[in-house]
Short mmCIF file of C-alpha atoms in Angstrom, two decimals:
data_model
loop_
_atom_site.label_atom_id
_atom_site.label_comp_id
_atom_site.label_asym_id
_atom_site.label_seq_id
_atom_site.Cartn_x
_atom_site.Cartn_y
_atom_site.Cartn_z
CA MET Y 480 1.18 -27.73 -22.03
CA ARG Y 481 -2.15 -29.33 -22.96
CA ASN Y 482 -2.40 -30.72 -26.50
CA LEU Y 483 -5.92 -29.49 -27.24
CA PRO Y 484 -7.73 -28.59 -30.44
CA SER Y 485 -8.45 -24.96 -31.19
CA LEU Y 486 -11.92 -23.56 -30.74
CA ARG Y 487 -12.05 -22.89 -34.48
CA ALA Y 488 -11.29 -26.57 -35.23
CA LEU Y 489 -14.15 -27.69 -32.99
CA GLN Y 490 -16.54 -25.19 -34.60
CA VAL Y 491 -15.56 -26.40 -38.09
CA PHE Y 492 -15.89 -30.08 -37.23
CA ASP Y 493 -19.25 -29.51 -35.54
CA ALA Y 494 -20.54 -27.84 -38.73
CA VAL Y 495 -19.13 -30.60 -40.96
CA ALA Y 496 -20.73 -33.29 -38.78
CA ARG Y 497 -24.13 -31.60 -38.88
CA LEU Y 498 -24.13 -30.69 -42.58
CA GLU Y 499 -22.17 -33.72 -43.88
CA SER Y 500 -20.43 -31.45 -46.38
CA LEU Y 501 -17.14 -29.61 -46.37
CA THR Y 502 -18.49 -27.06 -48.82
CA GLU Y 503 -21.70 -26.32 -46.90
CA ALA Y 504 -19.80 -26.14 -43.58
CA GLY Y 505 -17.48 -23.57 -45.16
CA GLU Y 506 -20.42 -21.52 -46.43
CA ALA Y 507 -22.04 -21.56 -42.98
CA LEU Y 508 -18.83 -20.38 -41.30
CA GLY Y 509 -17.64 -18.00 -44.01
CA LEU Y 510 -14.65 -20.18 -44.87
CA THR Y 511 -13.39 -21.76 -48.07
CA GLN Y 512 -13.63 -25.52 -48.57
CA SER Y 513 -9.84 -25.62 -48.44
CA ALA Y 514 -9.79 -23.91 -45.03
CA VAL Y 515 -12.39 -26.36 -43.71
CA SER Y 516 -10.40 -29.34 -44.98
CA LYS Y 517 -7.26 -27.96 -43.33
CA GLN Y 518 -9.00 -27.62 -39.94
CA VAL Y 519 -10.36 -31.18 -40.15
CA ALA Y 520 -6.93 -32.51 -41.15
CA GLN Y 521 -5.31 -30.77 -38.17
CA LEU Y 522 -7.91 -32.31 -35.86
CA GLU Y 523 -7.30 -35.77 -37.34
CA SER Y 524 -3.57 -35.29 -36.87
CA LEU Y 525 -4.13 -34.31 -33.24
CA VAL Y 526 -6.25 -37.39 -32.38
CA GLY Y 527 -4.23 -39.70 -34.67
CA GLN Y 528 -7.33 -41.15 -36.37
CA SER Y 529 -9.43 -40.56 -39.46
CA LEU Y 530 -12.65 -38.73 -38.61
CA LEU Y 531 -14.38 -38.63 -41.99
CA HIS Y 532 -15.28 -40.92 -44.87
CA ARG Y 533 -14.84 -38.57 -47.81
CA GLY Y 534 -17.19 -39.11 -50.74
CA HIS Y 535 -17.55 -37.24 -54.02
CA ARG Y 536 -20.05 -34.67 -52.74
CA ARG Y 537 -20.82 -35.67 -49.17
CA VAL Y 538 -18.84 -36.86 -46.18
CA SER Y 539 -19.81 -39.19 -43.36
CA LEU Y 540 -18.36 -39.72 -39.91
CA THR Y 541 -16.13 -42.60 -38.95
CA GLU Y 542 -16.72 -44.20 -35.56
CA SER Y 543 -14.01 -41.92 -34.13
CA GLY Y 544 -15.60 -39.02 -35.97
CA GLN Y 545 -18.94 -39.68 -34.28
CA ARG Y 546 -17.27 -39.54 -30.87
CA MET Y 547 -15.41 -36.35 -31.82
CA ALA Y 548 -18.67 -34.80 -33.06
CA ARG Y 549 -20.26 -35.42 -29.65
CA ILE Y 550 -17.20 -33.91 -27.91
CA ALA Y 551 -17.27 -30.85 -30.17
CA ALA Y 552 -21.01 -30.28 -29.75
CA SER Y 553 -20.99 -30.67 -25.94
CA THR Y 554 -17.90 -28.43 -25.59
CA LEU Y 555 -19.45 -25.67 -27.69
CA ASP Y 556 -22.79 -25.96 -25.85
CA GLU Y 557 -21.08 -25.76 -22.45
CA LEU Y 558 -19.00 -22.78 -23.49
CA THR Y 559 -22.06 -20.98 -24.88
CA ALA Y 560 -24.00 -21.57 -21.64
CA ARG Y 561 -21.16 -20.38 -19.43
CA MET Y 562 -20.61 -17.26 -21.50
CA ALA Y 563 -24.31 -16.45 -21.29
CA ALA Y 564 -24.26 -16.90 -17.51
CA LEU Y 565 -21.21 -14.67 -17.20
CA SER Y 566 -22.87 -12.00 -19.30
CA ALA Y 567 -25.99 -12.16 -17.12
CA GLU Y 568 -23.89 -11.77 -13.97
CA SER Y 569 -22.15 -8.75 -15.42
CA ASN Y 570 -25.46 -7.10 -16.32
CA GLU Y 571 -27.12 -7.82 -12.97
CA ALA Y 572 -26.61 -5.16 -10.32
CA LEU Y 573 -24.16 -5.77 -7.50
CA ARG Y 574 -26.22 -5.53 -4.31
CA VAL Y 575 -24.54 -3.44 -1.60
CA VAL Y 576 -25.99 -2.72 1.86
CA ALA Y 577 -24.34 -0.04 4.01
CA ASP Y 578 -24.74 1.69 7.35
CA ALA Y 579 -26.55 4.95 6.55
CA ASP Y 580 -23.92 7.29 8.04
CA PHE Y 581 -21.09 5.35 6.40
CA LEU Y 582 -22.88 5.47 3.07
CA GLN Y 583 -23.66 9.20 3.21
CA LEU Y 584 -20.40 10.46 4.71
CA TRP Y 585 -17.75 8.05 3.38
CA LEU Y 586 -18.90 5.86 0.50
CA PHE Y 587 -21.23 8.17 -1.44
CA PRO Y 588 -18.62 10.91 -2.17
CA LYS Y 589 -16.22 8.30 -3.53
CA LEU Y 590 -18.61 6.43 -5.84
CA PRO Y 591 -17.87 8.54 -8.96
CA ARG Y 592 -14.32 7.19 -8.87
CA PHE Y 593 -15.62 3.62 -8.89
CA ARG Y 594 -18.00 4.35 -11.76
CA ALA Y 595 -15.18 5.94 -13.76
CA ARG Y 596 -13.00 2.86 -13.27
CA HIS Y 597 -15.73 0.23 -13.76
CA PRO Y 598 -18.52 1.63 -15.94
CA GLU Y 599 -19.52 -1.95 -16.77
CA ILE Y 600 -20.57 -2.71 -13.17
CA THR Y 601 -24.02 -1.65 -12.03
CA LEU Y 602 -24.50 -1.04 -8.31
CA SER Y 603 -27.71 -1.34 -6.30
CA ILE Y 604 -27.09 0.33 -2.92
CA ARG Y 605 -29.45 0.50 0.02
CA SER Y 606 -28.85 1.95 3.46
CA ASP Y 607 -29.69 0.84 6.97
CA SER Y 608 -30.02 3.47 9.69
CA SER Y 609 -27.85 1.50 12.12
CA LEU Y 610 -26.25 -1.52 10.51
CA ILE Y 611 -24.46 -3.29 13.35
CA ASN Y 612 -25.29 -6.84 12.26
CA PRO Y 613 -25.22 -8.53 8.85
CA PRO Y 614 -28.44 -7.63 7.03
CA ASP Y 615 -31.36 -9.91 6.39
CA GLY Y 616 -32.29 -10.64 2.82
CA ASP Y 617 -30.28 -10.80 -0.35
CA TYR Y 618 -27.02 -8.90 -0.64
CA ASP Y 619 -23.59 -9.40 -2.18
CA CYS Y 620 -21.59 -7.06 0.04
CA ALA Y 621 -22.34 -5.25 3.32
CA LEU Y 622 -20.53 -2.37 5.01
CA LEU Y 623 -21.40 -2.43 8.69
CA TRP Y 624 -20.03 -1.19 11.98
CA GLY Y 625 -19.64 -3.12 15.20
CA HIS Y 626 -17.32 -5.41 17.11
CA GLY Y 627 -17.91 -8.75 15.39
CA PRO Y 628 -17.66 -11.67 15.27
CA TRP Y 629 -20.72 -12.72 13.29
CA ARG Y 630 -21.53 -16.31 12.47
CA ASN Y 631 -23.78 -15.86 9.46
CA CYS Y 632 -21.28 -14.10 7.18
CA ARG Y 633 -17.64 -13.82 6.16
CA PHE Y 634 -16.13 -10.51 7.26
CA ARG Y 635 -12.94 -8.53 7.70
CA PRO Y 636 -12.16 -5.05 9.10
CA LEU Y 637 -12.12 -2.25 6.56
CA LEU Y 638 -11.52 0.83 8.74
CA THR Y 639 -10.74 1.21 12.43
CA ASN Y 640 -11.85 4.43 14.07
CA ALA Y 641 -11.01 7.18 16.56
CA VAL Y 642 -13.21 9.98 17.91
CA PHE Y 643 -12.46 13.62 18.76
CA PRO Y 644 -14.32 16.92 19.31
CA VAL Y 645 -15.13 18.96 16.21
CA THR Y 646 -16.83 22.30 15.71
CA ALA Y 647 -17.06 25.18 13.27
CA ALA Y 648 -14.14 27.61 13.35
CA GLY Y 649 -16.70 30.41 13.73
CA PHE Y 650 -18.00 28.86 16.92
CA LEU Y 651 -14.55 29.05 18.53
CA LYS Y 652 -14.14 32.63 17.36
CA ASP Y 653 -17.47 33.63 18.89
CA LYS Y 654 -16.66 31.83 22.11
CA GLY Y 655 -13.25 33.44 22.54
CA ASP Y 656 -11.87 32.42 25.92
CA ARG Y 657 -15.28 31.76 27.42
CA ALA Y 658 -15.80 28.29 28.84
CA LEU Y 659 -17.83 25.66 27.04
CA LEU Y 660 -21.40 25.26 28.27
CA GLY Y 661 -23.13 21.93 28.66
CA SER Y 662 -25.82 23.29 26.37
CA ASP Y 663 -23.18 23.59 23.61
CA LEU Y 664 -22.75 19.81 23.43
CA ILE Y 665 -24.18 17.93 20.43
CA HIS Y 666 -24.69 14.20 21.01
CA ASP Y 667 -24.73 11.43 18.44
CA ARG Y 668 -27.57 9.19 19.72
CA ASP Y 669 -26.38 9.23 23.35
CA SER Y 670 -23.93 10.93 25.72
CA TYR Y 671 -21.41 8.08 25.93
CA TRP Y 672 -18.57 9.69 23.98
CA TRP Y 673 -18.97 13.13 25.52
CA GLY Y 674 -18.81 11.52 28.95
CA ALA Y 675 -15.62 9.65 28.08
CA ILE Y 676 -13.89 12.62 26.41
CA LEU Y 677 -14.81 15.20 29.07
CA ALA Y 678 -13.54 12.81 31.75
CA ALA Y 679 -10.27 12.32 29.83
CA LEU Y 680 -9.87 16.10 29.57
CA GLY Y 681 -10.56 16.56 33.29
CA SER Y 682 -13.61 18.72 32.61
CA LYS Y 683 -16.51 19.04 35.04
CA ILE Y 684 -19.01 19.89 32.31
CA ASP Y 685 -22.16 17.77 32.61
CA PRO Y 686 -22.07 15.37 29.64
CA GLU Y 687 -25.82 14.81 29.84
CA GLU Y 688 -26.66 18.35 28.73
CA GLY Y 689 -27.01 19.52 25.13
CA THR Y 690 -28.87 18.37 22.04
CA THR Y 691 -29.11 14.78 20.77
CA PHE Y 692 -29.54 13.74 17.13
CA SER Y 693 -30.22 10.28 15.74
CA SER Y 694 -27.49 10.31 13.10
CA THR Y 695 -23.84 11.28 12.76
CA ALA Y 696 -24.59 13.28 9.62
CA LEU Y 697 -27.04 15.53 11.48
CA CYS Y 698 -24.60 16.07 14.36
CA LEU Y 699 -21.83 17.13 11.99
CA GLU Y 700 -24.11 19.45 10.03
CA ALA Y 701 -25.38 21.07 13.24
CA ALA Y 702 -21.82 21.68 14.42
CA ALA Y 703 -20.79 22.99 10.98
CA ARG Y 704 -23.49 25.68 11.08
CA GLY Y 705 -22.32 26.82 14.51
CA ASP Y 706 -24.88 25.17 16.80
CA GLY Y 707 -22.23 23.78 19.14
CA ILE Y 708 -19.51 21.17 19.39
CA THR Y 709 -19.92 17.47 18.63
CA ILE Y 710 -17.89 14.27 18.52
CA GLY Y 711 -16.44 13.57 15.11
CA ASP Y 712 -14.71 10.41 14.01
CA GLU Y 713 -12.05 9.56 11.48
CA VAL Y 714 -14.43 7.75 9.14
CA SER Y 715 -17.25 10.28 8.87
CA SER Y 716 -15.64 13.69 9.52
CA ARG Y 717 -13.01 13.88 6.81
CA HIS Y 718 -14.95 15.79 4.16
CA HIS Y 719 -15.87 18.47 6.72
CA LEU Y 720 -12.25 18.77 7.85
CA GLU Y 721 -11.00 18.92 4.27
CA ARG Y 722 -13.29 21.76 3.25
CA GLY Y 723 -12.88 23.61 6.55
CA SER Y 724 -16.52 23.52 7.63
CA LEU Y 725 -15.33 21.81 10.81
CA VAL Y 726 -12.07 21.93 12.76
CA ALA Y 727 -10.68 19.67 15.47
CA PRO Y 728 -9.79 22.17 18.23
CA LEU Y 729 -7.44 19.79 20.07
CA ASP Y 730 -4.62 17.49 19.12
CA PHE Y 731 -6.61 14.80 20.88
CA ARG Y 732 -8.38 11.65 19.81
CA MET Y 733 -9.71 8.60 21.59
CA PRO Y 734 -9.67 5.15 19.93
CA SER Y 735 -13.01 3.49 19.41
CA SER Y 736 -13.56 -0.22 19.92
CA VAL Y 737 -16.04 -0.20 17.04
CA ALA Y 738 -14.74 -0.69 13.51
CA TYR Y 739 -16.27 -0.72 10.05
CA PHE Y 740 -16.34 -4.15 8.41
CA LEU Y 741 -16.70 -5.53 4.92
CA ALA Y 742 -19.03 -8.54 5.04
CA GLU Y 743 -20.33 -11.12 2.58
CA PRO Y 744 -22.89 -13.93 2.93
CA LYS Y 745 -21.36 -17.28 3.86
CA VAL Y 746 -22.93 -18.72 0.74
CA SER Y 747 -22.70 -16.05 -1.94
CA ARG Y 748 -23.79 -16.02 -5.55
CA PRO Y 749 -21.07 -15.51 -8.16
CA HIS Y 750 -20.92 -11.95 -9.47
CA ALA Y 751 -18.31 -10.69 -11.90
CA GLY Y 752 -18.15 -7.26 -10.23
CA LEU Y 753 -17.74 -8.27 -6.58
CA ALA Y 754 -13.98 -8.78 -6.62
CA ALA Y 755 -13.44 -5.44 -8.37
CA PHE Y 756 -15.66 -3.63 -5.86
CA LYS Y 757 -13.86 -5.14 -2.86
CA THR Y 758 -10.45 -4.28 -4.33
CA TRP Y 759 -11.58 -0.68 -4.90
CA LEU Y 760 -12.89 -0.42 -1.32
CA GLU Y 761 -9.55 -1.60 0.08
CA GLU Y 762 -7.70 0.96 -2.04
CA GLU Y 763 -9.98 3.78 -0.88
CA ALA Y 764 -9.59 2.68 2.76
CA GLY Y 765 -5.80 2.74 2.39
CA GLU Y 766 -5.88 6.26 0.94
CA HIS Y 767 -8.19 7.32 3.78
CA ARG Y 768 -5.79 6.02 6.44
CA ARG Y 769 -2.88 7.84 4.80
CA TRP Y 770 -4.85 11.10 4.76
CA TYR Y 771 -5.52 10.95 8.49
CA ALA Y 772 -1.93 9.98 9.26
CA ASP Y 773 -0.82 13.16 7.47
CA TYR Y 774 -3.57 15.19 9.13
CA TRP Y 775 -2.59 14.25 12.68
CA SER Y 776 1.14 14.46 12.06
CA GLY Y 777 0.73 18.00 10.71
CA LYS Y 778 -1.50 19.19 13.51
CA GLU Y 779 0.00 21.48 16.13
CA GLN Y 780 0.69 19.80 19.43
CA THR Y 781 -1.00 22.60 21.39
CA ALA Y 782 -4.70 23.17 21.77
CA LEU Y 783 -6.33 25.67 19.46
CA VAL Y 784 -8.45 26.84 22.38
CA SER Y 785 -7.37 27.72 25.92
CA GLU Y 786 -7.51 25.14 28.67
CA GLY Y 787 -10.20 27.22 30.36
CA PHE Y 788 -12.51 26.44 27.45
CA TRP Y 789 -13.08 22.97 28.92
CA ALA Y 790 -13.55 24.16 32.49
CA PRO Y 791 -17.10 24.36 33.89
CA ALA Y 792 -18.66 27.71 33.13
CA VAL Y 793 -19.75 29.88 36.04
CA ASP Y 794 -23.31 29.97 34.78
CA SER Y 795 -23.50 26.32 33.77
#
């Protein structure tokens, strides 16, 4: 255990050294002369040397006292500066950059929980329409999707992903046993996933047909209002599945090689809120994984639509 003086003792001795009076030091600190004398005596006992020449009204510093005065002043100045820097970090916003779909469909609905836990942390969040590489410019934390690795940041996986068909329950009801049409397909940017899933299901439906949107959010909303059937994923589709605006008509999912990552600059500025934000993200990701584990384990092992639904339609 370190044998160090108390902060109060250093404050008292600094005042005594500057004012050259036990009485005036006490008045400045709101202490009695007796309390000031006791603090100085404890400091002298700790260093094993006399620190003051005590006169009738004034005091002066011994040689050891002069050295102790410099130690006290520099320690208090350093502590004051570091506390001010820490306060500034706490008041400055934590800069977060996120993939736009991830922000809208996963992070945004959860943010009230973070604010409730850490009201002292201010967030500044901006989105990127397709964040597959660490962003340019200043940021403290980035949430991006891709394969990695990246050389200009430190990163780790936050959420892996799987994809599966989703549609509104009303769409299935209207379809009945009629086969899916190529025109019913809703594509997220391109036809890659529909091609892979239709091939896995043994369907002859042309994966190039249908409507293409430039964002996952638009695809899910179009499917939810009954426009057709789209490819959902475990990261972005949960809130639709939870509220029943979308259903997964098959007990089927295909793993994706793309994951969502938590990234930081290789050289990052210190910020008091960053560690708390990363811890909260990991907790939310863990809860998210548990939800989907329960969802898939509780899903019926049979399709909710007939096998003929995926066969090519006569008029397609």
